[in-house]
Amino acid sequence: MRFSRATLSVSALVLCFGTSLHATAQASAQTQEKAQNQSAAKAASKPVYTPAESTIIAEIKTLRSTPDSERGAKTSAIAVEIAALPGGNNKLRLATSLSNLSTEGDFGHASLQAVADTLTLALTQSPIAPATGDSSRPASPYLQLAKLVRYEHVTSTLNDPEFDRAKAILIADEAEVEKADFTLTDLSGKSWTLSSLRGKIVLVNFWATWCPPCRKEMPDLDTLAHRFAKQGLVVLSLSDEDDHAKVAAYVSSHNINYPILLDPDGTTAKKFHVEGIPKTFIFDRTGKVAAQSIDMRTQGQFLAMLQQAGIKL
């Protein structure tokens, strides 16, 4: 049988179309299989908690709604419950989760020590292997414990090279923060450069409108900014949120009067090694970091930090 050019063209089109459909069906099946495998892997890796662990999770979730006067005792009680659990990844997850919430204010040194003791025990029972790569940082629980020891002045008996590395990294980060500079614009369009503020005491605070502890400390920051302005205190809060109108609306509705700076893409936060907010650095008049927090601070805690930078009460 002879084929004309037109016949050949149509035949080729039919053949290609059939091949395309087959390839598309194959690709679709492969994509579906991949999605199913990923879903199965995710389900398999999802922690399964015992009833006792689930009860503790529920207790941790209510911490932020607990009155400040009761929160320290409740945190200590939860730490004791976690410590009594058998060693394992779930225990480490719960100890780390509690640790992250324990520093949202001033709930007493005994409470923080109980949290540090529990996290130390969990890491002793379930150490985390170091990640590969020279630039990798220790796992989050090691860094969290190191921050508690360095900035909340608790103690830990953990004997682990990763914990030692975490403590060394915090010191290195501090050195980089002292060298860091930024020029950012506030909500009114005014430009601020950190290095140009030498001679003043500068409080640099990282926050966001969606962060409850950040919102809780802002009225105190506003009070302090006005109270110590004559001593040269400058308070600057940095937000990396894309919705600037939302930031401006929040600041206006809550009568916050100190400068709110915009940090597009979180560039400055990265320079300052900010891994969680709120986070505050206080620079003395020479530009040295005199104090820093790893979480929300009360007005009393801020006052103690400002004193370290030279503010007189």
PDB file of C-alpha atoms in Angstrom, residues 3-195:
ATOM      1  CA  PHE A   3       0.995   6.370   1.440  1.00  0.00           C
ATOM      2  CA  SER A   4       0.669   9.892   0.242  1.00  0.00           C
ATOM      3  CA  ARG A   5       2.460  12.724   2.111  1.00  0.00           C
ATOM      4  CA  ALA A   6      -0.857  13.591   3.747  1.00  0.00           C
ATOM      5  CA  THR A   7      -1.481  10.001   4.773  1.00  0.00           C
ATOM      6  CA  LEU A   8       1.986   9.683   6.233  1.00  0.00           C
ATOM      7  CA  SER A   9       1.530  12.922   8.117  1.00  0.00           C
ATOM      8  CA  VAL A  10      -1.766  11.829   9.652  1.00  0.00           C
ATOM      9  CA  SER A  11      -0.391   8.383  10.488  1.00  0.00           C
ATOM     10  CA  ALA A  12       2.634   9.912  12.152  1.00  0.00           C
ATOM     11  CA  LEU A  13       0.397  12.243  14.109  1.00  0.00           C
ATOM     12  CA  VAL A  14      -1.748   9.367  15.340  1.00  0.00           C
ATOM     13  CA  LEU A  15       1.365   7.404  16.289  1.00  0.00           C
ATOM     14  CA  CYS A  16       2.917  10.354  18.127  1.00  0.00           C
ATOM     15  CA  PHE A  17      -0.338  11.172  19.870  1.00  0.00           C
ATOM     16  CA  GLY A  18      -0.690   7.580  21.035  1.00  0.00           C
ATOM     17  CA  THR A  19       2.903   7.555  22.256  1.00  0.00           C
ATOM     18  CA  SER A  20       2.343  10.871  24.032  1.00  0.00           C
ATOM     19  CA  LEU A  21      -0.743   9.518  25.776  1.00  0.00           C
ATOM     20  CA  HIS A  22       1.176   6.431  26.867  1.00  0.00           C
ATOM     21  CA  ALA A  23       4.088   8.522  28.162  1.00  0.00           C
ATOM     22  CA  THR A  24       1.718  10.876  29.979  1.00  0.00           C
ATOM     23  CA  ALA A  25      -0.082   7.935  31.578  1.00  0.00           C
ATOM     24  CA  GLN A  26       3.251   6.475  32.650  1.00  0.00           C
ATOM     25  CA  ALA A  27       4.416   9.786  34.090  1.00  0.00           C
ATOM     26  CA  SER A  28       1.101  10.237  35.881  1.00  0.00           C
ATOM     27  CA  ALA A  29       1.316   6.759  37.376  1.00  0.00           C
ATOM     28  CA  GLN A  30       4.899   7.383  38.477  1.00  0.00           C
ATOM     29  CA  THR A  31       3.950  10.715  40.047  1.00  0.00           C
ATOM     30  CA  GLN A  32       1.028   9.102  41.852  1.00  0.00           C
ATOM     31  CA  GLU A  33       3.232   6.268  43.078  1.00  0.00           C
ATOM     32  CA  LYS A  34       5.858   8.758  44.272  1.00  0.00           C
ATOM     33  CA  ALA A  35       3.218  10.773  46.129  1.00  0.00           C
ATOM     34  CA  GLN A  36       1.873   7.603  47.741  1.00  0.00           C
ATOM     35  CA  ASN A  37       5.375   6.553  48.794  1.00  0.00           C
ATOM     36  CA  GLN A  38       6.072   9.990  50.261  1.00  0.00           C
ATOM     37  CA  SER A  39       2.766   9.932  52.110  1.00  0.00           C
ATOM     38  CA  ALA A  40       3.502   6.467  53.468  1.00  0.00           C
ATOM     39  CA  ALA A  41       6.998   7.508  54.532  1.00  0.00           C
ATOM     40  CA  LYS A  42       5.617  10.594  56.254  1.00  0.00           C
ATOM     41  CA  ALA A  43       2.999   8.520  58.064  1.00  0.00           C
ATOM     42  CA  ALA A  44       5.643   5.996  59.095  1.00  0.00           C
ATOM     43  CA  SER A  45       7.918   8.732  60.471  1.00  0.00           C
ATOM     44  CA  LYS A  46       5.115  10.504  62.340  1.00  0.00           C
ATOM     45  CA  PRO A  47       5.557   9.996  66.088  1.00  0.00           C
ATOM     46  CA  VAL A  48       3.110   7.717  67.851  1.00  0.00           C
ATOM     47  CA  TYR A  49       2.568   8.871  71.415  1.00  0.00           C
ATOM     48  CA  THR A  50       1.523   6.820  74.409  1.00  0.00           C
ATOM     49  CA  PRO A  51      -1.438   7.983  76.531  1.00  0.00           C
ATOM     50  CA  ALA A  52       0.981   9.376  79.136  1.00  0.00           C
ATOM     51  CA  GLU A  53       2.892  11.301  76.463  1.00  0.00           C
ATOM     52  CA  SER A  54      -0.336  12.590  74.925  1.00  0.00           C
ATOM     53  CA  THR A  55      -1.407  13.897  78.326  1.00  0.00           C
ATOM     54  CA  ILE A  56       1.873  15.791  78.636  1.00  0.00           C
ATOM     55  CA  ILE A  57       1.435  17.248  75.137  1.00  0.00           C
ATOM     56  CA  ALA A  58      -1.991  18.558  76.158  1.00  0.00           C
ATOM     57  CA  GLU A  59      -0.456  20.132  79.268  1.00  0.00           C
ATOM     58  CA  ILE A  60       2.280  21.807  77.235  1.00  0.00           C
ATOM     59  CA  LYS A  61      -0.320  23.268  74.877  1.00  0.00           C
ATOM     60  CA  THR A  62      -2.027  25.051  77.787  1.00  0.00           C
ATOM     61  CA  LEU A  63       1.145  26.707  79.125  1.00  0.00           C
ATOM     62  CA  ARG A  64       0.635  30.008  77.314  1.00  0.00           C
ATOM     63  CA  SER A  65      -2.879  30.339  78.732  1.00  0.00           C
ATOM     64  CA  THR A  66      -1.627  29.680  82.268  1.00  0.00           C
ATOM     65  CA  PRO A  67      -1.366  32.802  84.488  1.00  0.00           C
ATOM     66  CA  ASP A  68       2.227  33.964  84.851  1.00  0.00           C
ATOM     67  CA  SER A  69       2.018  33.507  88.616  1.00  0.00           C
ATOM     68  CA  GLU A  70       1.334  29.780  88.115  1.00  0.00           C
ATOM     69  CA  ARG A  71       3.341  29.081  84.996  1.00  0.00           C
ATOM     70  CA  GLY A  72       6.695  28.397  86.677  1.00  0.00           C
ATOM     71  CA  ALA A  73       5.239  25.728  88.961  1.00  0.00           C
ATOM     72  CA  LYS A  74       3.334  24.152  86.080  1.00  0.00           C
ATOM     73  CA  THR A  75       6.444  24.115  83.884  1.00  0.00           C
ATOM     74  CA  SER A  76       8.448  22.417  86.651  1.00  0.00           C
ATOM     75  CA  ALA A  77       5.710  19.825  87.140  1.00  0.00           C
ATOM     76  CA  ILE A  78       5.642  19.005  83.420  1.00  0.00           C
ATOM     77  CA  ALA A  79       9.445  18.719  83.418  1.00  0.00           C
ATOM     78  CA  VAL A  80       9.221  16.111  86.188  1.00  0.00           C
ATOM     79  CA  GLU A  81       6.587  14.175  84.214  1.00  0.00           C
ATOM     80  CA  ILE A  82       8.764  14.143  81.108  1.00  0.00           C
ATOM     81  CA  ALA A  83      11.816  13.074  83.109  1.00  0.00           C
ATOM     82  CA  ALA A  84       9.889  10.034  84.363  1.00  0.00           C
ATOM     83  CA  LEU A  85       9.214   8.806  80.807  1.00  0.00           C
ATOM     84  CA  PRO A  86      11.402   6.079  79.284  1.00  0.00           C
ATOM     85  CA  GLY A  87      14.225   7.381  77.139  1.00  0.00           C
ATOM     86  CA  GLY A  88      13.574   7.791  73.428  1.00  0.00           C
ATOM     87  CA  ASN A  89      12.810  10.252  70.657  1.00  0.00           C
ATOM     88  CA  ASN A  90       9.372  11.098  72.026  1.00  0.00           C
ATOM     89  CA  LYS A  91      10.848  12.051  75.383  1.00  0.00           C
ATOM     90  CA  LEU A  92      13.423  14.226  73.631  1.00  0.00           C
ATOM     91  CA  ARG A  93      10.710  15.901  71.540  1.00  0.00           C
ATOM     92  CA  LEU A  94       8.648  16.720  74.622  1.00  0.00           C
ATOM     93  CA  ALA A  95      11.658  17.982  76.585  1.00  0.00           C
ATOM     94  CA  THR A  96      12.663  20.246  73.693  1.00  0.00           C
ATOM     95  CA  SER A  97       9.115  21.529  73.239  1.00  0.00           C
ATOM     96  CA  LEU A  98       8.857  22.410  76.927  1.00  0.00           C
ATOM     97  CA  SER A  99      12.247  24.085  76.793  1.00  0.00           C
ATOM     98  CA  ASN A 100      11.122  26.325  73.931  1.00  0.00           C
ATOM     99  CA  LEU A 101       8.201  27.592  76.042  1.00  0.00           C
ATOM    100  CA  SER A 102      10.012  27.857  79.356  1.00  0.00           C
ATOM    101  CA  THR A 103      11.812  31.078  78.490  1.00  0.00           C
ATOM    102  CA  GLU A 104       8.772  33.172  77.512  1.00  0.00           C
ATOM    103  CA  GLY A 105       9.072  35.485  80.494  1.00  0.00           C
ATOM    104  CA  ASP A 106      10.278  35.268  84.075  1.00  0.00           C
ATOM    105  CA  PHE A 107       8.950  32.117  85.716  1.00  0.00           C
ATOM    106  CA  GLY A 108      11.789  31.555  88.141  1.00  0.00           C
ATOM    107  CA  HIS A 109      15.259  30.050  87.998  1.00  0.00           C
ATOM    108  CA  ALA A 110      14.112  26.787  89.588  1.00  0.00           C
ATOM    109  CA  SER A 111      11.680  26.230  86.726  1.00  0.00           C
ATOM    110  CA  LEU A 112      14.387  26.790  84.117  1.00  0.00           C
ATOM    111  CA  GLN A 113      16.772  24.465  85.935  1.00  0.00           C
ATOM    112  CA  ALA A 114      14.120  21.729  86.022  1.00  0.00           C
ATOM    113  CA  VAL A 115      13.652  22.119  82.268  1.00  0.00           C
ATOM    114  CA  ALA A 116      17.410  22.036  81.649  1.00  0.00           C
ATOM    115  CA  ASP A 117      17.785  18.923  83.821  1.00  0.00           C
ATOM    116  CA  THR A 118      15.047  17.143  81.879  1.00  0.00           C
ATOM    117  CA  LEU A 119      16.504  18.105  78.497  1.00  0.00           C
ATOM    118  CA  THR A 120      19.940  16.983  79.707  1.00  0.00           C
ATOM    119  CA  LEU A 121      18.501  13.605  80.732  1.00  0.00           C
ATOM    120  CA  ALA A 122      16.663  13.166  77.427  1.00  0.00           C
ATOM    121  CA  LEU A 123      19.807  13.920  75.395  1.00  0.00           C
ATOM    122  CA  THR A 124      21.884  11.612  77.605  1.00  0.00           C
ATOM    123  CA  GLN A 125      19.440   8.774  76.956  1.00  0.00           C
ATOM    124  CA  SER A 126      18.963   9.588  73.252  1.00  0.00           C
ATOM    125  CA  PRO A 127      21.994  11.419  71.835  1.00  0.00           C
ATOM    126  CA  ILE A 128      21.647  12.767  68.301  1.00  0.00           C
ATOM    127  CA  ALA A 129      24.300  11.886  65.745  1.00  0.00           C
ATOM    128  CA  PRO A 130      26.015  14.927  64.204  1.00  0.00           C
ATOM    129  CA  ALA A 131      24.863  16.000  60.761  1.00  0.00           C
ATOM    130  CA  THR A 132      27.289  15.645  57.886  1.00  0.00           C
ATOM    131  CA  GLY A 133      29.069  18.671  56.465  1.00  0.00           C
ATOM    132  CA  ASP A 134      31.576  21.038  58.008  1.00  0.00           C
ATOM    133  CA  SER A 135      29.110  23.949  58.059  1.00  0.00           C
ATOM    134  CA  SER A 136      26.302  22.013  59.766  1.00  0.00           C
ATOM    135  CA  ARG A 137      25.125  23.151  63.174  1.00  0.00           C
ATOM    136  CA  PRO A 138      24.331  20.799  66.059  1.00  0.00           C
ATOM    137  CA  ALA A 139      20.768  19.519  66.328  1.00  0.00           C
ATOM    138  CA  SER A 140      18.244  21.934  67.813  1.00  0.00           C
ATOM    139  CA  PRO A 141      18.033  20.295  71.275  1.00  0.00           C
ATOM    140  CA  TYR A 142      21.794  20.778  71.801  1.00  0.00           C
ATOM    141  CA  LEU A 143      21.597  24.424  70.795  1.00  0.00           C
ATOM    142  CA  GLN A 144      18.544  24.972  72.980  1.00  0.00           C
ATOM    143  CA  LEU A 145      20.292  23.500  76.009  1.00  0.00           C
ATOM    144  CA  ALA A 146      23.422  25.543  75.292  1.00  0.00           C
ATOM    145  CA  LYS A 147      21.297  28.717  75.160  1.00  0.00           C
ATOM    146  CA  LEU A 148      19.675  27.882  78.488  1.00  0.00           C
ATOM    147  CA  VAL A 149      23.096  27.448  80.066  1.00  0.00           C
ATOM    148  CA  ARG A 150      24.662  30.555  78.519  1.00  0.00           C
ATOM    149  CA  TYR A 151      21.779  33.025  78.640  1.00  0.00           C
ATOM    150  CA  GLU A 152      19.502  31.761  81.414  1.00  0.00           C
ATOM    151  CA  HIS A 153      22.394  30.818  83.724  1.00  0.00           C
ATOM    152  CA  VAL A 154      21.327  27.258  84.496  1.00  0.00           C
ATOM    153  CA  THR A 155      23.672  24.284  84.633  1.00  0.00           C
ATOM    154  CA  SER A 156      23.896  21.032  82.707  1.00  0.00           C
ATOM    155  CA  THR A 157      25.925  17.868  83.297  1.00  0.00           C
ATOM    156  CA  LEU A 158      25.612  16.712  79.683  1.00  0.00           C
ATOM    157  CA  ASN A 159      28.853  15.173  78.425  1.00  0.00           C
ATOM    158  CA  ASP A 160      28.495  15.179  74.669  1.00  0.00           C
ATOM    159  CA  PRO A 161      30.776  16.599  71.934  1.00  0.00           C
ATOM    160  CA  GLU A 162      27.727  18.026  70.147  1.00  0.00           C
ATOM    161  CA  PHE A 163      26.768  19.985  73.262  1.00  0.00           C
ATOM    162  CA  ASP A 164      30.317  21.340  73.516  1.00  0.00           C
ATOM    163  CA  ARG A 165      30.146  22.303  69.851  1.00  0.00           C
ATOM    164  CA  ALA A 166      26.820  24.055  70.407  1.00  0.00           C
ATOM    165  CA  LYS A 167      28.298  26.157  73.209  1.00  0.00           C
ATOM    166  CA  ALA A 168      31.259  27.103  71.023  1.00  0.00           C
ATOM    167  CA  ILE A 169      28.951  28.071  68.163  1.00  0.00           C
ATOM    168  CA  LEU A 170      27.016  30.476  70.405  1.00  0.00           C
ATOM    169  CA  ILE A 171      30.269  32.252  71.269  1.00  0.00           C
ATOM    170  CA  ALA A 172      31.218  32.448  67.585  1.00  0.00           C
ATOM    171  CA  ASP A 173      27.752  33.777  66.711  1.00  0.00           C
ATOM    172  CA  GLU A 174      28.107  36.515  69.315  1.00  0.00           C
ATOM    173  CA  ALA A 175      31.390  37.637  67.751  1.00  0.00           C
ATOM    174  CA  GLU A 176      29.704  37.858  64.344  1.00  0.00           C
ATOM    175  CA  VAL A 177      26.781  39.837  65.770  1.00  0.00           C
ATOM    176  CA  GLU A 178      29.167  42.451  67.140  1.00  0.00           C
ATOM    177  CA  LYS A 179      30.590  42.922  63.642  1.00  0.00           C
ATOM    178  CA  ALA A 180      27.187  42.972  61.940  1.00  0.00           C
ATOM    179  CA  ASP A 181      25.668  46.211  60.687  1.00  0.00           C
ATOM    180  CA  PHE A 182      22.465  47.150  58.953  1.00  0.00           C
ATOM    181  CA  THR A 183      20.744  50.075  57.298  1.00  0.00           C
ATOM    182  CA  LEU A 184      16.968  49.671  57.332  1.00  0.00           C
ATOM    183  CA  THR A 185      13.932  51.883  56.862  1.00  0.00           C
ATOM    184  CA  ASP A 186      11.215  52.309  59.460  1.00  0.00           C
ATOM    185  CA  LEU A 187       7.476  52.519  58.842  1.00  0.00           C
ATOM    186  CA  SER A 188       7.644  56.287  58.405  1.00  0.00           C
ATOM    187  CA  GLY A 189      10.404  56.045  55.792  1.00  0.00           C
ATOM    188  CA  LYS A 190      13.310  57.075  58.022  1.00  0.00           C
ATOM    189  CA  SER A 191      16.597  55.234  57.519  1.00  0.00           C
ATOM    190  CA  TRP A 192      18.487  53.750  60.499  1.00  0.00           C
ATOM    191  CA  THR A 193      22.091  52.481  60.479  1.00  0.00           C
ATOM    192  CA  LEU A 194      23.219  50.542  63.521  1.00  0.00           C
ATOM    193  CA  SER A 195      26.875  51.599  63.383  1.00  0.00           C
TER     194      SER A 195
END
